Short mmCIF file of C-alpha atoms in Angstrom, two decimals:
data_model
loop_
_atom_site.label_atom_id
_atom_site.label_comp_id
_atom_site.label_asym_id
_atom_site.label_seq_id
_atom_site.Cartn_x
_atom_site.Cartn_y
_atom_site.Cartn_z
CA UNK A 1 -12.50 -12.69 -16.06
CA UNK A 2 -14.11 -9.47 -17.19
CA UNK A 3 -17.63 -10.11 -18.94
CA UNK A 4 -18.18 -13.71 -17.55
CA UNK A 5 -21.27 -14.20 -19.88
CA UNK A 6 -22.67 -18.01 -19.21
CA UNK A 7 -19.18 -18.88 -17.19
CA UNK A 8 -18.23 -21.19 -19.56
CA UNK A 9 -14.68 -19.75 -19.98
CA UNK A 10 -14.52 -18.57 -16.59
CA UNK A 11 -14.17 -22.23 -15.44
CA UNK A 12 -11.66 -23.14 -18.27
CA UNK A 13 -9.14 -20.59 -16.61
CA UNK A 14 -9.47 -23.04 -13.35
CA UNK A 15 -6.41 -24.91 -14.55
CA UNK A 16 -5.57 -26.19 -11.22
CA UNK A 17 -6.12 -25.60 -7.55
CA UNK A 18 -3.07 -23.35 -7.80
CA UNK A 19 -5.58 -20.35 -9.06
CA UNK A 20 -8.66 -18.36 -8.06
CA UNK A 21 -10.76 -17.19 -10.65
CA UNK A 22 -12.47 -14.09 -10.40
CA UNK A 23 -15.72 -13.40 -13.02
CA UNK A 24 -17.05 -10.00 -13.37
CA UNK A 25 -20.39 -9.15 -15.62
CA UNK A 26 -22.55 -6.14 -15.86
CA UNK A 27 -25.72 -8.11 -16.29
CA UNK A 28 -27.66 -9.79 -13.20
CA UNK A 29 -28.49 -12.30 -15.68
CA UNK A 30 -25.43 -13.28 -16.66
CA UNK A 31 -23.89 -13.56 -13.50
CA UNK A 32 -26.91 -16.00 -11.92
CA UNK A 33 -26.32 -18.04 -15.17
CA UNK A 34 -22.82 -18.14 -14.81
CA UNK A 35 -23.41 -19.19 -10.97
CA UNK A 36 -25.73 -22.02 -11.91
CA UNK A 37 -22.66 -23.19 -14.72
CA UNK A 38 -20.12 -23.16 -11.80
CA UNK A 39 -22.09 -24.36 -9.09
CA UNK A 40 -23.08 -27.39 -11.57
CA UNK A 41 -19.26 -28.20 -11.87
CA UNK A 42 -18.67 -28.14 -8.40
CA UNK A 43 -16.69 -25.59 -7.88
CA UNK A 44 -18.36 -22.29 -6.56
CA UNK A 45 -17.22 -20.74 -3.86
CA UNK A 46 -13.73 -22.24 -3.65
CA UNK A 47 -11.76 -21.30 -6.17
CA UNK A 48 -14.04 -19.97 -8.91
CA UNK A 49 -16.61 -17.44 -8.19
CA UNK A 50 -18.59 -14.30 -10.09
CA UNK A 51 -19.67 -11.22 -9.14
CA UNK A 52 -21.73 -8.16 -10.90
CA UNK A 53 -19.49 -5.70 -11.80
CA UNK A 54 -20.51 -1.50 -12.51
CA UNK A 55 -18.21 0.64 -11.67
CA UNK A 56 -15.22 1.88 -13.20
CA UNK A 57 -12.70 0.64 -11.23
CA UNK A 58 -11.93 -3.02 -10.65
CA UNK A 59 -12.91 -4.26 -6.99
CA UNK A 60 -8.72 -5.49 -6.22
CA UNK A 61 -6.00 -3.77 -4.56
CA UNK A 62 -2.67 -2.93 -6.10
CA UNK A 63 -0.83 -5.40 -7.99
CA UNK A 64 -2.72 -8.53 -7.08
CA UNK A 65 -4.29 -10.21 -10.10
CA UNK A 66 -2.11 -12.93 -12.27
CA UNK A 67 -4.18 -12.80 -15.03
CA UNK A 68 -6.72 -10.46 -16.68
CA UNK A 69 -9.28 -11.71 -19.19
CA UNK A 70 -12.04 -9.71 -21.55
CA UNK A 71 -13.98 -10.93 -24.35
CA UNK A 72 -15.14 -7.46 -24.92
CA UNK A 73 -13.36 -3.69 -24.23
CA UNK A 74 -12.89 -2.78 -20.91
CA UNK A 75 -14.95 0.73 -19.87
CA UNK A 76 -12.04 2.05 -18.43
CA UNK A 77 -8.07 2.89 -19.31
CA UNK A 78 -4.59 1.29 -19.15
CA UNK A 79 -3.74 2.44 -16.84
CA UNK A 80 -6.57 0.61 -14.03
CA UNK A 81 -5.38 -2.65 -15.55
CA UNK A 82 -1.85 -2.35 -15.13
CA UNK A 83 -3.37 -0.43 -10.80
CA UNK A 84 -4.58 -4.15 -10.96
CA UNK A 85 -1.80 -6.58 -12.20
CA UNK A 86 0.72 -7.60 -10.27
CA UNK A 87 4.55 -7.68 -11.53
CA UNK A 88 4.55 -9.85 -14.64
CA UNK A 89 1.14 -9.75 -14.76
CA UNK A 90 -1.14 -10.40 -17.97
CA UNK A 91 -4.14 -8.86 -19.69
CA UNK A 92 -5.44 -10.35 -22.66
CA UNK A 93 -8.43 -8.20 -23.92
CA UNK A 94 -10.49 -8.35 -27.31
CA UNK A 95 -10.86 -5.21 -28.86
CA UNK A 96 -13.89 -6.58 -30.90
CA UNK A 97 -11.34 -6.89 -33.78
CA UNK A 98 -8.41 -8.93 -32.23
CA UNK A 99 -6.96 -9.96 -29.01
CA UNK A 100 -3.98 -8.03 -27.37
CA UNK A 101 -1.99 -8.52 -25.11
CA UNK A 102 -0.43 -6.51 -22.34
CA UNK A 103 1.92 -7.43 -19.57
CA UNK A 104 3.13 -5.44 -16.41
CA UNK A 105 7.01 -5.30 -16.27
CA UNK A 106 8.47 -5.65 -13.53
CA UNK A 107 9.73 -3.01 -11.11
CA UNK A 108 13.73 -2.97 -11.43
CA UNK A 109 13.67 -1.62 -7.43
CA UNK A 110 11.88 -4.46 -6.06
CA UNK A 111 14.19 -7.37 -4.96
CA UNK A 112 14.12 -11.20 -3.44
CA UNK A 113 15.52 -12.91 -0.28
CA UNK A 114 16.55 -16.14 -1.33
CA UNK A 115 18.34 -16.75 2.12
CA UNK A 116 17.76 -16.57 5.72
CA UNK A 117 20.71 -13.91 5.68
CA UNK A 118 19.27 -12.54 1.95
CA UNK A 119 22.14 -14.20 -0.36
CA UNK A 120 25.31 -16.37 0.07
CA UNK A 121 27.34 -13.57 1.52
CA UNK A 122 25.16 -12.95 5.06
CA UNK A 123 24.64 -9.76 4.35
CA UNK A 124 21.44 -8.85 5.30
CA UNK A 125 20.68 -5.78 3.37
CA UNK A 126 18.50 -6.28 0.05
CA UNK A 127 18.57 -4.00 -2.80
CA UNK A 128 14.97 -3.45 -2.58
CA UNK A 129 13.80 0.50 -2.18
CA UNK A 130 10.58 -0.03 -2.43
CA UNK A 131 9.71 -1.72 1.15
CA UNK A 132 9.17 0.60 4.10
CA UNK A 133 6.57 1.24 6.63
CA UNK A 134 3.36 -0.38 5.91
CA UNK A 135 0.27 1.55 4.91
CA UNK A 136 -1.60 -1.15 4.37
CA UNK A 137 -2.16 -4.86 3.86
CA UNK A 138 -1.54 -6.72 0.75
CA UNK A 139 -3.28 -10.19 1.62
CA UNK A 140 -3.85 -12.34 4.51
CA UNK A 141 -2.73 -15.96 4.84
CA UNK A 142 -4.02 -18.46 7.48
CA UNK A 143 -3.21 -19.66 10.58
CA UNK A 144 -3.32 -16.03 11.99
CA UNK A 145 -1.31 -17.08 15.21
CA UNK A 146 1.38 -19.37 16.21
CA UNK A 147 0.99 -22.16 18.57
CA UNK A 148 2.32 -20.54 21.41
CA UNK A 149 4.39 -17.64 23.08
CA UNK A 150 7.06 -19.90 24.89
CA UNK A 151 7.78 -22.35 23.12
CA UNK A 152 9.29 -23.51 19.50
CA UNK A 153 8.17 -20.63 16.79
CA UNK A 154 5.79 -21.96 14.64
CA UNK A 155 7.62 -20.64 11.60
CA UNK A 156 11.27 -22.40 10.96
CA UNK A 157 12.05 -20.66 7.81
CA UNK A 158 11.03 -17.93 4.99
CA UNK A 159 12.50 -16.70 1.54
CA UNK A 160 11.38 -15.52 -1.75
CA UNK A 161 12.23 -15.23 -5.10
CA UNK A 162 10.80 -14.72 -8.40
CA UNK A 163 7.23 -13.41 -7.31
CA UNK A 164 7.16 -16.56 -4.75
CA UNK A 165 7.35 -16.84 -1.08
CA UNK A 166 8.03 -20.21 0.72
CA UNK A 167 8.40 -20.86 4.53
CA UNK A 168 8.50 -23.87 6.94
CA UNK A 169 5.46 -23.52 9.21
CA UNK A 170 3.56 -25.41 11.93
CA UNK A 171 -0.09 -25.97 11.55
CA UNK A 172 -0.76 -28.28 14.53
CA UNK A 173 -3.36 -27.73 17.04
CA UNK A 174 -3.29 -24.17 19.17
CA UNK A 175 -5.39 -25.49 21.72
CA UNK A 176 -2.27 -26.93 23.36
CA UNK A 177 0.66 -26.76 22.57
CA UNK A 178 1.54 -30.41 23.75
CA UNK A 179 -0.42 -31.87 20.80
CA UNK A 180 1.40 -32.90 17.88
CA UNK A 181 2.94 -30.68 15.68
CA UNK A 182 2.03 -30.63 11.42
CA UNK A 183 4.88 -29.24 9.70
CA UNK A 184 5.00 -28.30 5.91
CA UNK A 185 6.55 -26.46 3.23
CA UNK A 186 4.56 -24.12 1.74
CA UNK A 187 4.60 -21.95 -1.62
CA UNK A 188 2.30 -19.00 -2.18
CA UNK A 189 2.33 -15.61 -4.97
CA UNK A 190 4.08 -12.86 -3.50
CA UNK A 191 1.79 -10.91 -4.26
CA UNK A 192 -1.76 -11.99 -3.42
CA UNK A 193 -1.30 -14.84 -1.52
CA UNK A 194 -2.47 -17.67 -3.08
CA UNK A 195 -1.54 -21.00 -2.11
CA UNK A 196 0.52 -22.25 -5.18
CA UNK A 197 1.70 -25.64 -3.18
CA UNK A 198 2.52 -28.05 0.15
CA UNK A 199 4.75 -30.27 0.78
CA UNK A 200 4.46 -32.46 4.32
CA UNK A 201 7.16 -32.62 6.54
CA UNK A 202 7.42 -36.04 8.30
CA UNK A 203 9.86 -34.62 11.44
CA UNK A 204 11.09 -31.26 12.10
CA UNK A 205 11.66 -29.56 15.65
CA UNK A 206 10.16 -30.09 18.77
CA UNK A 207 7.36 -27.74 19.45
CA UNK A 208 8.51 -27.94 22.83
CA UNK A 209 11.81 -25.87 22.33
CA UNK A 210 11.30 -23.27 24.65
CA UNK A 211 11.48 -19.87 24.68
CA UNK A 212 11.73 -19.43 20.69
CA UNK A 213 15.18 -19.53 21.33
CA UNK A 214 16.28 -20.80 18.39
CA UNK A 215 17.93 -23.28 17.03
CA UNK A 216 19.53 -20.29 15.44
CA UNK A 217 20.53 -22.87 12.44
CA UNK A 218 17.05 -23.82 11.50
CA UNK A 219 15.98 -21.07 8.73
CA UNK A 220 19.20 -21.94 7.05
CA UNK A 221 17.65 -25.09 5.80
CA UNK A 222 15.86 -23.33 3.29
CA UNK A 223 17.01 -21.65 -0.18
CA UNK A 224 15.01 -21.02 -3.34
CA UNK A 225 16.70 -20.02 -6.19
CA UNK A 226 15.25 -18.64 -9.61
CA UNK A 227 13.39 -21.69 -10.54
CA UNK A 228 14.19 -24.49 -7.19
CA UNK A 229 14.15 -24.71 -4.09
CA UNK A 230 16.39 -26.65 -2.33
CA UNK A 231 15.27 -28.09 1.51
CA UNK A 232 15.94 -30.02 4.05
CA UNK A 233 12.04 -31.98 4.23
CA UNK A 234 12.75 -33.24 7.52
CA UNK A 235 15.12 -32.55 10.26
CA UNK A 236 18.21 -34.89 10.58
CA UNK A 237 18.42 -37.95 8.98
CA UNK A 238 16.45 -36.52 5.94
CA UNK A 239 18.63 -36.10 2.41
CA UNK A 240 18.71 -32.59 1.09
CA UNK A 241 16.08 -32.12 -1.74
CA UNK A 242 15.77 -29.83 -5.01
CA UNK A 243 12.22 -29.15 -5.98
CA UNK A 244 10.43 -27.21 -8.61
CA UNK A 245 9.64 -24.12 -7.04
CA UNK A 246 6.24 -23.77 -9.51
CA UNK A 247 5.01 -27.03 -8.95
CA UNK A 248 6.39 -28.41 -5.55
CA UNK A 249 7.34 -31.41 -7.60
CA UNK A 250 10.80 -33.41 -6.85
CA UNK A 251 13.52 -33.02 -9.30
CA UNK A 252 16.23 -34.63 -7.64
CA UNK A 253 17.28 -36.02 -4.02
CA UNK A 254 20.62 -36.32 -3.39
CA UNK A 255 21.55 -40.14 -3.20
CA UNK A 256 24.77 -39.01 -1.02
CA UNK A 257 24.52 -40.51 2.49
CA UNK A 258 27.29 -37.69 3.22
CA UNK A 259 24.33 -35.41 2.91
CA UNK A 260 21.61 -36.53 5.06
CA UNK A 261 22.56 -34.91 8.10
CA UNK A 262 22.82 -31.21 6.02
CA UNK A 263 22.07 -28.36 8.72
CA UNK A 264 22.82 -25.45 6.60
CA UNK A 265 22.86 -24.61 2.86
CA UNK A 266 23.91 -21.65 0.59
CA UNK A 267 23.78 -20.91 -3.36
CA UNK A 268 26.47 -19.04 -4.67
CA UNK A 269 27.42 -18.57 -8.53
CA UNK A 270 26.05 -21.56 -9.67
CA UNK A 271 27.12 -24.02 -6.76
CA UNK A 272 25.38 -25.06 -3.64
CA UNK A 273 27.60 -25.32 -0.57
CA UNK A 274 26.27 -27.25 2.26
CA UNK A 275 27.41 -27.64 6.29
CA UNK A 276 26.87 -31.25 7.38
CA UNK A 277 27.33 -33.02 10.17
CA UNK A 278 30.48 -35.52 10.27
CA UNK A 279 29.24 -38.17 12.83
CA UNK A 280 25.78 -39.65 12.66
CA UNK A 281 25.85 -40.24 16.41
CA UNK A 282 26.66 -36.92 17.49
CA UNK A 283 23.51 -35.38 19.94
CA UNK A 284 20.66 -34.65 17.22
CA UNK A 285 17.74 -32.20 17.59
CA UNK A 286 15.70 -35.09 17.76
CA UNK A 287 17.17 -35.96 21.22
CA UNK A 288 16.01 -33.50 22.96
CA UNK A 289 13.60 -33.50 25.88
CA UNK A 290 11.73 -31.72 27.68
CA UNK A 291 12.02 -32.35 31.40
CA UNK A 292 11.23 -29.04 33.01
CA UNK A 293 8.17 -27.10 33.53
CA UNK A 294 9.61 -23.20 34.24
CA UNK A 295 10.44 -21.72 30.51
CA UNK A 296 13.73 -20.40 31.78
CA UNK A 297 15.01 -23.76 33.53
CA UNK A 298 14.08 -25.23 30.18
CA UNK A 299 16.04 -22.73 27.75
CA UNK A 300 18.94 -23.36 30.13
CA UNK A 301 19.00 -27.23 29.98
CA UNK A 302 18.82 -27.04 25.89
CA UNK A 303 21.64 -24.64 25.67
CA UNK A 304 23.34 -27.11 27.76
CA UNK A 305 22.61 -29.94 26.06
CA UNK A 306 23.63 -28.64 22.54
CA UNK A 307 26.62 -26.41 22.73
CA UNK A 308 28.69 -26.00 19.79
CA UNK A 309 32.59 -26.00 20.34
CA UNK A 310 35.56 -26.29 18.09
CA UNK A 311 35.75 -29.86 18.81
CA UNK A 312 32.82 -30.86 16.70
CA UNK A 313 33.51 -31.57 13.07
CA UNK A 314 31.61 -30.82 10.10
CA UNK A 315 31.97 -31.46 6.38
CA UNK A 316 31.71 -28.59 4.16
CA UNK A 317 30.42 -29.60 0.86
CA UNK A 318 30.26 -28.60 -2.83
CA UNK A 319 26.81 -29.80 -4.83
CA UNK A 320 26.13 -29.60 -8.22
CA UNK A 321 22.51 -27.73 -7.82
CA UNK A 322 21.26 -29.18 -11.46
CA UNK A 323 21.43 -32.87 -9.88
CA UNK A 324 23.19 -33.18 -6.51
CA UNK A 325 26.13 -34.54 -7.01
CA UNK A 326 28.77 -33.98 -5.27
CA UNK A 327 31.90 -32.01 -6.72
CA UNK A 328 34.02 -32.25 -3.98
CA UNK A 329 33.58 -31.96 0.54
CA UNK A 330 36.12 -31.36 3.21
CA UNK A 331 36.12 -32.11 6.57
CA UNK A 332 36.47 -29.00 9.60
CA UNK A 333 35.24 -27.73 12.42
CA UNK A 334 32.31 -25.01 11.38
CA UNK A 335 31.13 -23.05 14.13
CA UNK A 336 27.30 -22.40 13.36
CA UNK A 337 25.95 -19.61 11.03
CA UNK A 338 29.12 -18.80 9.50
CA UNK A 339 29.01 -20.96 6.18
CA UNK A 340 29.33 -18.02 3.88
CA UNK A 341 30.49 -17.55 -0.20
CA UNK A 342 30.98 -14.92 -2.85
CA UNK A 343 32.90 -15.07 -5.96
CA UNK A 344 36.33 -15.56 -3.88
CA UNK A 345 35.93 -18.38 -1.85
CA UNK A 346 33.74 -20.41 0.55
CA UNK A 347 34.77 -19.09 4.25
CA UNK A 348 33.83 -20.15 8.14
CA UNK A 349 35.44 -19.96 11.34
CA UNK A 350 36.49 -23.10 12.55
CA UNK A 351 36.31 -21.88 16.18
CA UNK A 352 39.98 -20.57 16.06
CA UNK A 353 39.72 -18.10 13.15
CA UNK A 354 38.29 -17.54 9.81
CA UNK A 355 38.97 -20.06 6.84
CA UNK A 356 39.08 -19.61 3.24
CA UNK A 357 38.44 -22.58 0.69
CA UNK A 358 38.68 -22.69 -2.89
CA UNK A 359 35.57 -22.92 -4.59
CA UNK A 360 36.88 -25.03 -7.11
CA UNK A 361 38.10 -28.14 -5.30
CA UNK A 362 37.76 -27.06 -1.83
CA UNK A 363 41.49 -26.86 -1.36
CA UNK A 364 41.97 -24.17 2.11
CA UNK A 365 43.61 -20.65 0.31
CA UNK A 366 44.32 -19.21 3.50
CA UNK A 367 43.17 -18.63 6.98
CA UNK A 368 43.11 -15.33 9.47
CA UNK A 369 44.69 -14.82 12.71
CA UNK A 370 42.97 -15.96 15.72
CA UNK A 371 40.04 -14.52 16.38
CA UNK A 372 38.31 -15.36 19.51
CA UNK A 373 35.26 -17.08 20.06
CA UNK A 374 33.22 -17.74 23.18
CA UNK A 375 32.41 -21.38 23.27
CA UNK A 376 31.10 -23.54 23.67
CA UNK A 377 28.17 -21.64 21.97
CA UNK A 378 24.23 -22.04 22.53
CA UNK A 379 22.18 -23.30 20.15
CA UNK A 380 19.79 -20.03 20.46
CA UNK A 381 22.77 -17.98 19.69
CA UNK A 382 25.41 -17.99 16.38
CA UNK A 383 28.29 -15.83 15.02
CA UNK A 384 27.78 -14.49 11.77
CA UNK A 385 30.49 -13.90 9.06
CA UNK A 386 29.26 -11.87 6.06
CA UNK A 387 31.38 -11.82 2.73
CA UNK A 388 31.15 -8.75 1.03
CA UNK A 389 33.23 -6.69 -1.88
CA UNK A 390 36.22 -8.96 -1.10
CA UNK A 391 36.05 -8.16 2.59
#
C-alpha cells in the first residue's frame, strides 16, 4: 500500500490471515501514525506492517506482490510496477482524477505440475521454458530442514497449479526423530510464499520408514487441478477428498466405502481415475514396524514386508471430480505407479502386460503382449508407464 497516510486503509486490505500487507509512506510522520493505528488493532508485525519509503524503486524482488495500492501517483514508471507484480497481479492507482487499473498477464511459457509425474500421462517433462538454473531465491518457507537423513522424508507430496503450490509435509519435532510426527496439507502463492492455508492430517506414514526409500506411491496421493485439489487427508482408511484449492475448505468427500483405501489418483479430461485397494485386510502402511536399529537391515525388512506382485488386486475407478461419485470401477491387478490416462484410454500393467480400459465405462479395449516384470516389487521402487501422443 503505497502512501499509507494514517493506516487506516492499509488495515482494510488485511482481509484475512491469507495476506501480508505491506505500507509504504514518504513521511516519518505518517508512517509512526500509521504504526500507532496498526499496533492499536493488534496486528503489527504479523501480517500488516509499514515502512518509510524514498527511493525510486520498490523494496520487493521480481514478481512477488498480489496486490498494489496508491491513493496518489506513483514517482516512478510502468514498468517498476509490473518488475513488482507477480503473474496476475494488480495495481490499482489514483491518478488524482480517477482510479485505474492495471494487471500483469501472465507469461504463456510458464507452466504447472498438477501431478507427481506432471499430468495424467507420467510424462515428466513440463512445457515450462522459463525454469533453469537458479540465480537466485524467490522466497523462503519454514521448517528449513527435514526431520532426519535416514528415515521417512519429511515431504510426502508437491504440485502446483494456477499460481499455487501445495505439498504434504511433516512438521514434528527435529530433535528426535522418534517423537511424533505433525503432518499437514499446506497451500502457499507460488510466487512469494505466503501461507494461503492448512489442513491437519490425522495419520500419514511412519516417520520411521527408513532410508527415504519410498513408499514410491505416496506423492501420488495428491492432485490439484485448476480450482481443487483432490487428497487423500490421511493414509489408509481415510476417503478421498475434493477441496477448494483457494480456501482449503471441503467441497465434497466421497461417501463410497470403495474409495477409502485410494493409494493413487490421476485427472484426465474431466474425470478422476483412482487405484484402490480391493481387500481391506490386505498388509497396510500402518502395519509396519520398526524392529531394527541398522538403516540398511531396516530398508530390507520393509521391502520385505510390502512387496507388490501380480497376485494383489486393485480396483481401478472412474469419479466424477464435480462430486465424487462414482461412474463406473473394475477390478485388476495394478502393479504400482503405472495408473496412467490420456484422451485414449486409462492403461496399467497388471503384472503380465499393459492394459487398456475404456474411459467411458471401463470396459478393457485391449491388452499388449507380455512384458516382463520383476516381482514381487519393493515398495521403494515402481515401474512407470507414460501415455503420450497415442504411444
Amino acid at each position: 500500500h503505497f502512501g499509507c497516510g494514517d493506516g487506516q486503509l492499509t488495515v482494510a486490505l488485511h482481509d484475512s490471515n491469507s495476506y501480508y500487507v505491506h505500507g509504504l509512506d514518504k513521511s516519518d510522520a505518517n508512517v509512526a501514525a500509521a504504526r500507532a493505528y496498526i499496533k492499536s488493532q493488534g496486528l503489527y508485525g504479523d501480517e500488516v506492517m509499514v515502512e518509510q519509503f524514498d527511493g525510486d524503486r520498490l523494496p520487493y524482488i521480481e514478481n512477488l506482490v498480489n496486490l498494489l495500492v496508491s491513493e496518489q501517483p506513483l514517482p516512478f514508471d510502468a514498468n517498476e510496477i509490473l518488475r513488482v507484480l507477480s503473474p496476475n497481479g494488480v495495481a490499482y492507482i489514483n491518478d488524482g482524477n480517477d482510479w485505474t487499473m492495471t494487471v500483469k498477464p501472465r507469461p504463456s511459457d510458464i507452466d504447472y505440475w498438477t501431478h507427481y509425474l506432471y499430468d495424467a500421462s507420467n510424462n515428466a517433462v513440463s512445457k515450462d521454458t522459463v525454469v533453469g538454473p537458479p540465480r537466485r531465491s524467490q522466497w523462503h518457507g519454514s521448517p528449513m530442514w527435514c526431520r532426519h537423513h535416514d528415515r521417512m522424508s519429511s515431504i510426502s507430496a508437491f504440485v502446483s497449479e494456477n499460481d499455487r503450490v501445495f505439498y504434504i509435509i511433516d512438521e514434528g519435532s527435529k530433535v528426535s526423530f522418534q517423537l511424533p510426527s505433525r503432518w499437514s496439507l499446506y497451500a502457499r502463492d507460488a510466487f512469494n510464499g505466503t501461507i494461503l492455508w492448512k489442513k491437519p492430517i490425522t495419520s500419514w506414514m511412519t516417520q520411521m520408514w527408513p532410508a527415504k526409500c519410498g513408499p514410491a506411491q505416496l506423492p501420488r496421493r495428491l492432485v490439484a487441478i485448476g480450482d481443487k485439489v483432490f487428497v487423500t487427508l490421511g493414509l489408509d482408511g481415510t476417503a478421498l477428498s475434493c477441496l477448494d484449492a483457494a480456501t482449503g475448505n471441503v467441497l465434497w468427500t466421497s461417501s463410497s466405502s470403495t474409495t477409502v483405501m485410494t493409494e493413487e489418483l490421476i485427472y484426465s479430461d474431466g474425470t478422476l481415475f483412482t487405484m484402490v485397494k480391493s481387500d481391506p485386510n490386505e498388509t497396510t502402511w500402518n502395519d509396519y514396524r520398526p524392529l531394527e536399529t541398522w538403516l540398511w537391515s531396516a530398508r530390507d525388512r520393509a521391502d520385505a514386508l510390502f512387496p507388490w506382485n501380480s497376485a494383489d488386486s486393485r480396483k481401478v475407478t472412474a469419479i466424477d471430480p464435480d462430486n465424487g461419485n462414482i461412474i463406473w470401477q473394475k477390478d485388476y491387478p495394478i502393479a504400482p505407479l503405472s495408473l496412467a490416462a490420456d484422451a485414449n484410454g486409462v492403461y496399467f500393467h497388471d503384472g503380465s502386460g499393459i492394459i487398456c480400459l475404456d474411459r467411458g465405462d471401463g470396459t478393457e479395449k485391449w491388452s499388449s503382449a507380455a512384458i516382463a516384470l520383476k516381482s514381487p516389487l519393493p515398495p521403494k521402487l515402481a515401474p512407470t508407464l507414460r501415455a503420450n501422443s497415442g504411444l
